[in-house]
mmCIF file with all atom_site columns, C-alpha atoms in Angstrom:
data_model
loop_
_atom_site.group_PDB
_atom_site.id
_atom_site.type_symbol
_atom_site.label_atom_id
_atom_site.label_alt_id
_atom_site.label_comp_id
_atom_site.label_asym_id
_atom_site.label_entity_id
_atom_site.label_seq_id
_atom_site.pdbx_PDB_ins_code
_atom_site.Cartn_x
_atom_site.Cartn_y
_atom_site.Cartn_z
_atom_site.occupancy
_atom_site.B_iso_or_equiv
_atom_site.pdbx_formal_charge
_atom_site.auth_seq_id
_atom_site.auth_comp_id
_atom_site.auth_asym_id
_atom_site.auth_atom_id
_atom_site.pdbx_PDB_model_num
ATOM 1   C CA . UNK A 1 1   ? -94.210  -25.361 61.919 1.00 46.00 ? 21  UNK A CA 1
ATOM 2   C CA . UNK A 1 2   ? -97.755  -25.594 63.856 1.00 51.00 ? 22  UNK A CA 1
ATOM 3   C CA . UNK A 1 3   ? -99.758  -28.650 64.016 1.00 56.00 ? 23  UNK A CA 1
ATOM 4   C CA . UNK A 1 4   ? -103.902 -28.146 64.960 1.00 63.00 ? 24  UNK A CA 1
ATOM 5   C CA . UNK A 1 5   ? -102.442 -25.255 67.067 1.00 65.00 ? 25  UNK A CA 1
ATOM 6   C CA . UNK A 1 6   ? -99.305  -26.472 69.090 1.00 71.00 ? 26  UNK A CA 1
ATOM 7   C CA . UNK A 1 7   ? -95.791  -25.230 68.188 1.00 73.00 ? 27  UNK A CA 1
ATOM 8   C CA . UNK A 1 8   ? -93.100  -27.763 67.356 1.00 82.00 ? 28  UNK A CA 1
ATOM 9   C CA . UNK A 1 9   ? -90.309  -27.164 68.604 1.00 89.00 ? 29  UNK A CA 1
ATOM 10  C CA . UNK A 1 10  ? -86.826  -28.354 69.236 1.00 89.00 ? 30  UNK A CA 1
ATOM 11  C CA . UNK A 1 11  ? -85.816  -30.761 72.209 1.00 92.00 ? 31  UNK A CA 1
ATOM 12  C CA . UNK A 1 12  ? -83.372  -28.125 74.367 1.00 90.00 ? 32  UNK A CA 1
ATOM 13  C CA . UNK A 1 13  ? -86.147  -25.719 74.613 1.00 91.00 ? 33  UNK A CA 1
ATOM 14  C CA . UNK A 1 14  ? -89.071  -28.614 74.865 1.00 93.00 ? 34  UNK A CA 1
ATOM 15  C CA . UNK A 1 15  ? -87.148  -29.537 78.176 1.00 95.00 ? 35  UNK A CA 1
ATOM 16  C CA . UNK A 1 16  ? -86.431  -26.392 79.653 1.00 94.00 ? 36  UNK A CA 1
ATOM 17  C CA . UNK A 1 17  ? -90.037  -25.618 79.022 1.00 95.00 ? 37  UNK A CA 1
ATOM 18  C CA . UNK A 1 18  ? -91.067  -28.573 80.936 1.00 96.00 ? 38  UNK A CA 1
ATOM 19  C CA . UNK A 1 19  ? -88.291  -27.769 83.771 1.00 97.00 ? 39  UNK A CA 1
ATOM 20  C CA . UNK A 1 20  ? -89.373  -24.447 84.116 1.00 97.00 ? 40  UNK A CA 1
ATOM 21  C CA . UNK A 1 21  ? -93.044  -25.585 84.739 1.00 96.00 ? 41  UNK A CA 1
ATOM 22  C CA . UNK A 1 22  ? -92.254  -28.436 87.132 1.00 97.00 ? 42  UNK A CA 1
ATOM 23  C CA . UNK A 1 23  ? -90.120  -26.309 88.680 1.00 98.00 ? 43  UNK A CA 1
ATOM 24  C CA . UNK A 1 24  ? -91.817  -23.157 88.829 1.00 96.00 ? 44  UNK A CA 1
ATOM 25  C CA . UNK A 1 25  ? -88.243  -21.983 87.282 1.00 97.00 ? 45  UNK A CA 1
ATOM 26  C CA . UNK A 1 26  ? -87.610  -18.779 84.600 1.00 97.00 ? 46  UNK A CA 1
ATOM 27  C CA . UNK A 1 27  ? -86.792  -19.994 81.307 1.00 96.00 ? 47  UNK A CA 1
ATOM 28  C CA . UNK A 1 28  ? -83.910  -18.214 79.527 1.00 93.00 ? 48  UNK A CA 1
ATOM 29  C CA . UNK A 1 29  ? -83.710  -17.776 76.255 1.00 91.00 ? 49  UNK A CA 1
ATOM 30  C CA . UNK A 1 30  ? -82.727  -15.558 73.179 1.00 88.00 ? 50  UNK A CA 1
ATOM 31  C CA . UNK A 1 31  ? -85.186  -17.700 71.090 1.00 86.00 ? 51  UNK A CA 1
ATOM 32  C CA . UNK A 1 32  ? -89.039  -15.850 71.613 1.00 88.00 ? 52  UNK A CA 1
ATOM 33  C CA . UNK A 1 33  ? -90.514  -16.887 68.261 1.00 87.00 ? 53  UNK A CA 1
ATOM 34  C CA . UNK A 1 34  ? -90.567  -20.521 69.095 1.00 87.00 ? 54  UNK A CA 1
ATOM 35  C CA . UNK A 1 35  ? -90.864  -20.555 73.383 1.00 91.00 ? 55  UNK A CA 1
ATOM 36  C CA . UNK A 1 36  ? -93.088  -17.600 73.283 1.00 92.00 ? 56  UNK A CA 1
ATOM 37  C CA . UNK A 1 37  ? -96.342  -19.446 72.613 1.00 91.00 ? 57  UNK A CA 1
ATOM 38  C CA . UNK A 1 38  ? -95.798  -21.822 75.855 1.00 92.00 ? 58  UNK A CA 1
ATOM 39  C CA . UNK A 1 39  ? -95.000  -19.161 77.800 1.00 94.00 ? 59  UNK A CA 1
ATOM 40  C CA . UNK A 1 40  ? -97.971  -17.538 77.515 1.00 94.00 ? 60  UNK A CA 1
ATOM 41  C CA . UNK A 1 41  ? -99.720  -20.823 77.584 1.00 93.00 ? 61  UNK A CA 1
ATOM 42  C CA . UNK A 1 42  ? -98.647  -22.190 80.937 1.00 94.00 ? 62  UNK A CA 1
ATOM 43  C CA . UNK A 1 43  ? -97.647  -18.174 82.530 1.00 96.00 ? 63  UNK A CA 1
ATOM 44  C CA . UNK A 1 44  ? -94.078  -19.170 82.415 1.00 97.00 ? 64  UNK A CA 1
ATOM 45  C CA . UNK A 1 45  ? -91.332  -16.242 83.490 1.00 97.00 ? 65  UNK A CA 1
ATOM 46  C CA . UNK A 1 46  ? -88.899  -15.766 80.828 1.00 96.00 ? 66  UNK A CA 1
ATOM 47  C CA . UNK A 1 47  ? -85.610  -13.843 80.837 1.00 96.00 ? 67  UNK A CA 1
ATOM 48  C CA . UNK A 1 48  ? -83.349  -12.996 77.626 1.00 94.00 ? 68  UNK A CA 1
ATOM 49  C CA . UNK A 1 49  ? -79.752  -12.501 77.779 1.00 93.00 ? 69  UNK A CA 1
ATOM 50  C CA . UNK A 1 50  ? -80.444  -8.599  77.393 1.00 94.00 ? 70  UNK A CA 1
ATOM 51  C CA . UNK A 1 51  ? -82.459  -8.807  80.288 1.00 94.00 ? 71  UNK A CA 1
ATOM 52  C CA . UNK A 1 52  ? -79.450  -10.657 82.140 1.00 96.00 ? 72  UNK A CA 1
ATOM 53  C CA . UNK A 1 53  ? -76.881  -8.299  81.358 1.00 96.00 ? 73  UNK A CA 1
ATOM 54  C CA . UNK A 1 54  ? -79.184  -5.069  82.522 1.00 95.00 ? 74  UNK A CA 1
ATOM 55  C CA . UNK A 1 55  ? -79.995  -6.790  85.881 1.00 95.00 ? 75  UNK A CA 1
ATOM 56  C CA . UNK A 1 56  ? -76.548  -7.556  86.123 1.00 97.00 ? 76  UNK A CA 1
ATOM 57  C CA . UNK A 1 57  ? -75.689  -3.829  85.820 1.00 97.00 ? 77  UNK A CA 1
ATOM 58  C CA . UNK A 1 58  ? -79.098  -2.446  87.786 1.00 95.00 ? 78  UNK A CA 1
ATOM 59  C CA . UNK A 1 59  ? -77.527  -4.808  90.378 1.00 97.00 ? 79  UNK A CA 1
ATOM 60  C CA . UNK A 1 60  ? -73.459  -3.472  90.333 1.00 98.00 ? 80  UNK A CA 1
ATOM 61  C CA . UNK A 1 61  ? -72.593  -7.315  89.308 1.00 98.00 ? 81  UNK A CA 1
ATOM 62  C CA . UNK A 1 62  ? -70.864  -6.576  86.234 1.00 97.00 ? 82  UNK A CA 1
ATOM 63  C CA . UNK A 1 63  ? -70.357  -3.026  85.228 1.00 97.00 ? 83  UNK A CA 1
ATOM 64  C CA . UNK A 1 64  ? -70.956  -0.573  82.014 1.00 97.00 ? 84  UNK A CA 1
ATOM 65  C CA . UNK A 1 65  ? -67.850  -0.986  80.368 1.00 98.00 ? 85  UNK A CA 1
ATOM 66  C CA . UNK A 1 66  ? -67.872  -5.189  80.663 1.00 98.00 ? 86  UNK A CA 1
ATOM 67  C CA . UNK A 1 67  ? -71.191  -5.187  79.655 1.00 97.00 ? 87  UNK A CA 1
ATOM 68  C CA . UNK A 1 68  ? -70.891  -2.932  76.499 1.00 97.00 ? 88  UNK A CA 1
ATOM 69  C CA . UNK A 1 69  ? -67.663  -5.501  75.741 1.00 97.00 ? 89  UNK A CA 1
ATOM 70  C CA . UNK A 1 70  ? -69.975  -8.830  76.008 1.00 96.00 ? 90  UNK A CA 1
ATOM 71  C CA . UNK A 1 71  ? -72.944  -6.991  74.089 1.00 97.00 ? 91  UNK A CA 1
ATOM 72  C CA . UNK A 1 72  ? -70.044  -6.724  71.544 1.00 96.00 ? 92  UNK A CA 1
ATOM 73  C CA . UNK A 1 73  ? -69.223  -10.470 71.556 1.00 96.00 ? 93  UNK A CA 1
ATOM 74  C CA . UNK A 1 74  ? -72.405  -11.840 71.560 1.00 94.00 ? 94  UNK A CA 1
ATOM 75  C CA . UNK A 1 75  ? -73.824  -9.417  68.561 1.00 93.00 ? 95  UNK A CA 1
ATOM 76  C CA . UNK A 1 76  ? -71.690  -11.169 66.284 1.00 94.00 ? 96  UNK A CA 1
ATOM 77  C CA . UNK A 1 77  ? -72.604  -14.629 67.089 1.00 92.00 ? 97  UNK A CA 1
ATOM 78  C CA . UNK A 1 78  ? -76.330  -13.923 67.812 1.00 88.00 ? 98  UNK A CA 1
ATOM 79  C CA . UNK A 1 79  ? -79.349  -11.896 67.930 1.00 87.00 ? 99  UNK A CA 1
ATOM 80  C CA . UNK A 1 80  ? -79.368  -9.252  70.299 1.00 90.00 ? 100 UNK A CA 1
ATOM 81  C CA . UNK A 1 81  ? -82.141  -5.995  70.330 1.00 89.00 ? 101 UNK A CA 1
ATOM 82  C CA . UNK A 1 82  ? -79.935  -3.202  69.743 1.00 94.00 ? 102 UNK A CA 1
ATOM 83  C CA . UNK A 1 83  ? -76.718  -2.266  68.673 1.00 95.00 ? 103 UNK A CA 1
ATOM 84  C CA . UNK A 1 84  ? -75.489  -1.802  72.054 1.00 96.00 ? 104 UNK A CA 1
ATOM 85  C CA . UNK A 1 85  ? -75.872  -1.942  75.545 1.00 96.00 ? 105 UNK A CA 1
ATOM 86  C CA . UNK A 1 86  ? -76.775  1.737   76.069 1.00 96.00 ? 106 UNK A CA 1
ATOM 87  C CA . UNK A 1 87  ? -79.853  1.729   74.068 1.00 96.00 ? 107 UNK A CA 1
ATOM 88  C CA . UNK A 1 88  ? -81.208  -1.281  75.138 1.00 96.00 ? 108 UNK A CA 1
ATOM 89  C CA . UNK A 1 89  ? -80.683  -0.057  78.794 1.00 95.00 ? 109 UNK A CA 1
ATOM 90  C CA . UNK A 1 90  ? -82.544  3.378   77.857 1.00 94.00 ? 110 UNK A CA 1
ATOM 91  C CA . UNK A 1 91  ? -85.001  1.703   76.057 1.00 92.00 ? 111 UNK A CA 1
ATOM 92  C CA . UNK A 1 92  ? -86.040  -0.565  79.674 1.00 89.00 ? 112 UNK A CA 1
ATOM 93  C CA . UNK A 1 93  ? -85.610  2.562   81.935 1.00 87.00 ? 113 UNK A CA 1
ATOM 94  C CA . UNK A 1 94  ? -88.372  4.407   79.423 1.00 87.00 ? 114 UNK A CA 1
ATOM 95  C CA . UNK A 1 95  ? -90.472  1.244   79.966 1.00 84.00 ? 115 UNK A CA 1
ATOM 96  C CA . UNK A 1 96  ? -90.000  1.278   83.502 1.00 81.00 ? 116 UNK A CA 1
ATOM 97  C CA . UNK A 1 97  ? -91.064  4.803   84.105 1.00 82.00 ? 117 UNK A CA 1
ATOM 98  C CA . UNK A 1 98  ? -94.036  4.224   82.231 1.00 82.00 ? 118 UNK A CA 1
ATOM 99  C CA . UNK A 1 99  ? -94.969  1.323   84.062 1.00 76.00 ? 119 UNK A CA 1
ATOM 100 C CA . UNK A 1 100 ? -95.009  3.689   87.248 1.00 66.00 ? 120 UNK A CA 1
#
């Protein structure tokens, strides 16, 4: 719910909020339709676990195969973009080339 224009919401993302602006630290989370309206609001960086997991790959930390497996195990317990891995990762590299 909104009250005169503020979002309410829930204590665990209320205090990395605040970290993250204190701290000048990225916020991650999965949950965008209640952090996204601070973020904007103070300019906060924000990372979801999507974005983890293709850094983590762009980077050679974890590679295809692993990630496809977690993508897997975190589908069924929550919210993720795509069905898998391999279009999400398409989907950013379109993005980036037309950010070029």
């Amino acid at each position: 719910s909104q009250m005169k224009g503020i979002k309410i919401i829930g204590q665990g993302e209320a205090a990395c909020i605040a970290f993250a602006k204190v701290n000048n630290a990225v916020i991650c989370s999965n949950n965008l339709k209640d952090i996204i309206f601070y973020v904007n609001k103070y300019n906060l960086e924000y990372l979801t676990t999507a974005d983890i997991l293709y850094y983590s790959y762009e980077n050679d930390i974890i590679n295809w195969l692993e990630i496809e497996k977690l993508w897997n195990i975190i589908k069924k317990r929550s919210k993720l973009p795509f069905d898998s891995f391999g279009e999400y990762y398409k989907k950013k590299l379109i993005m980036k080339s037309k950010s070029k």
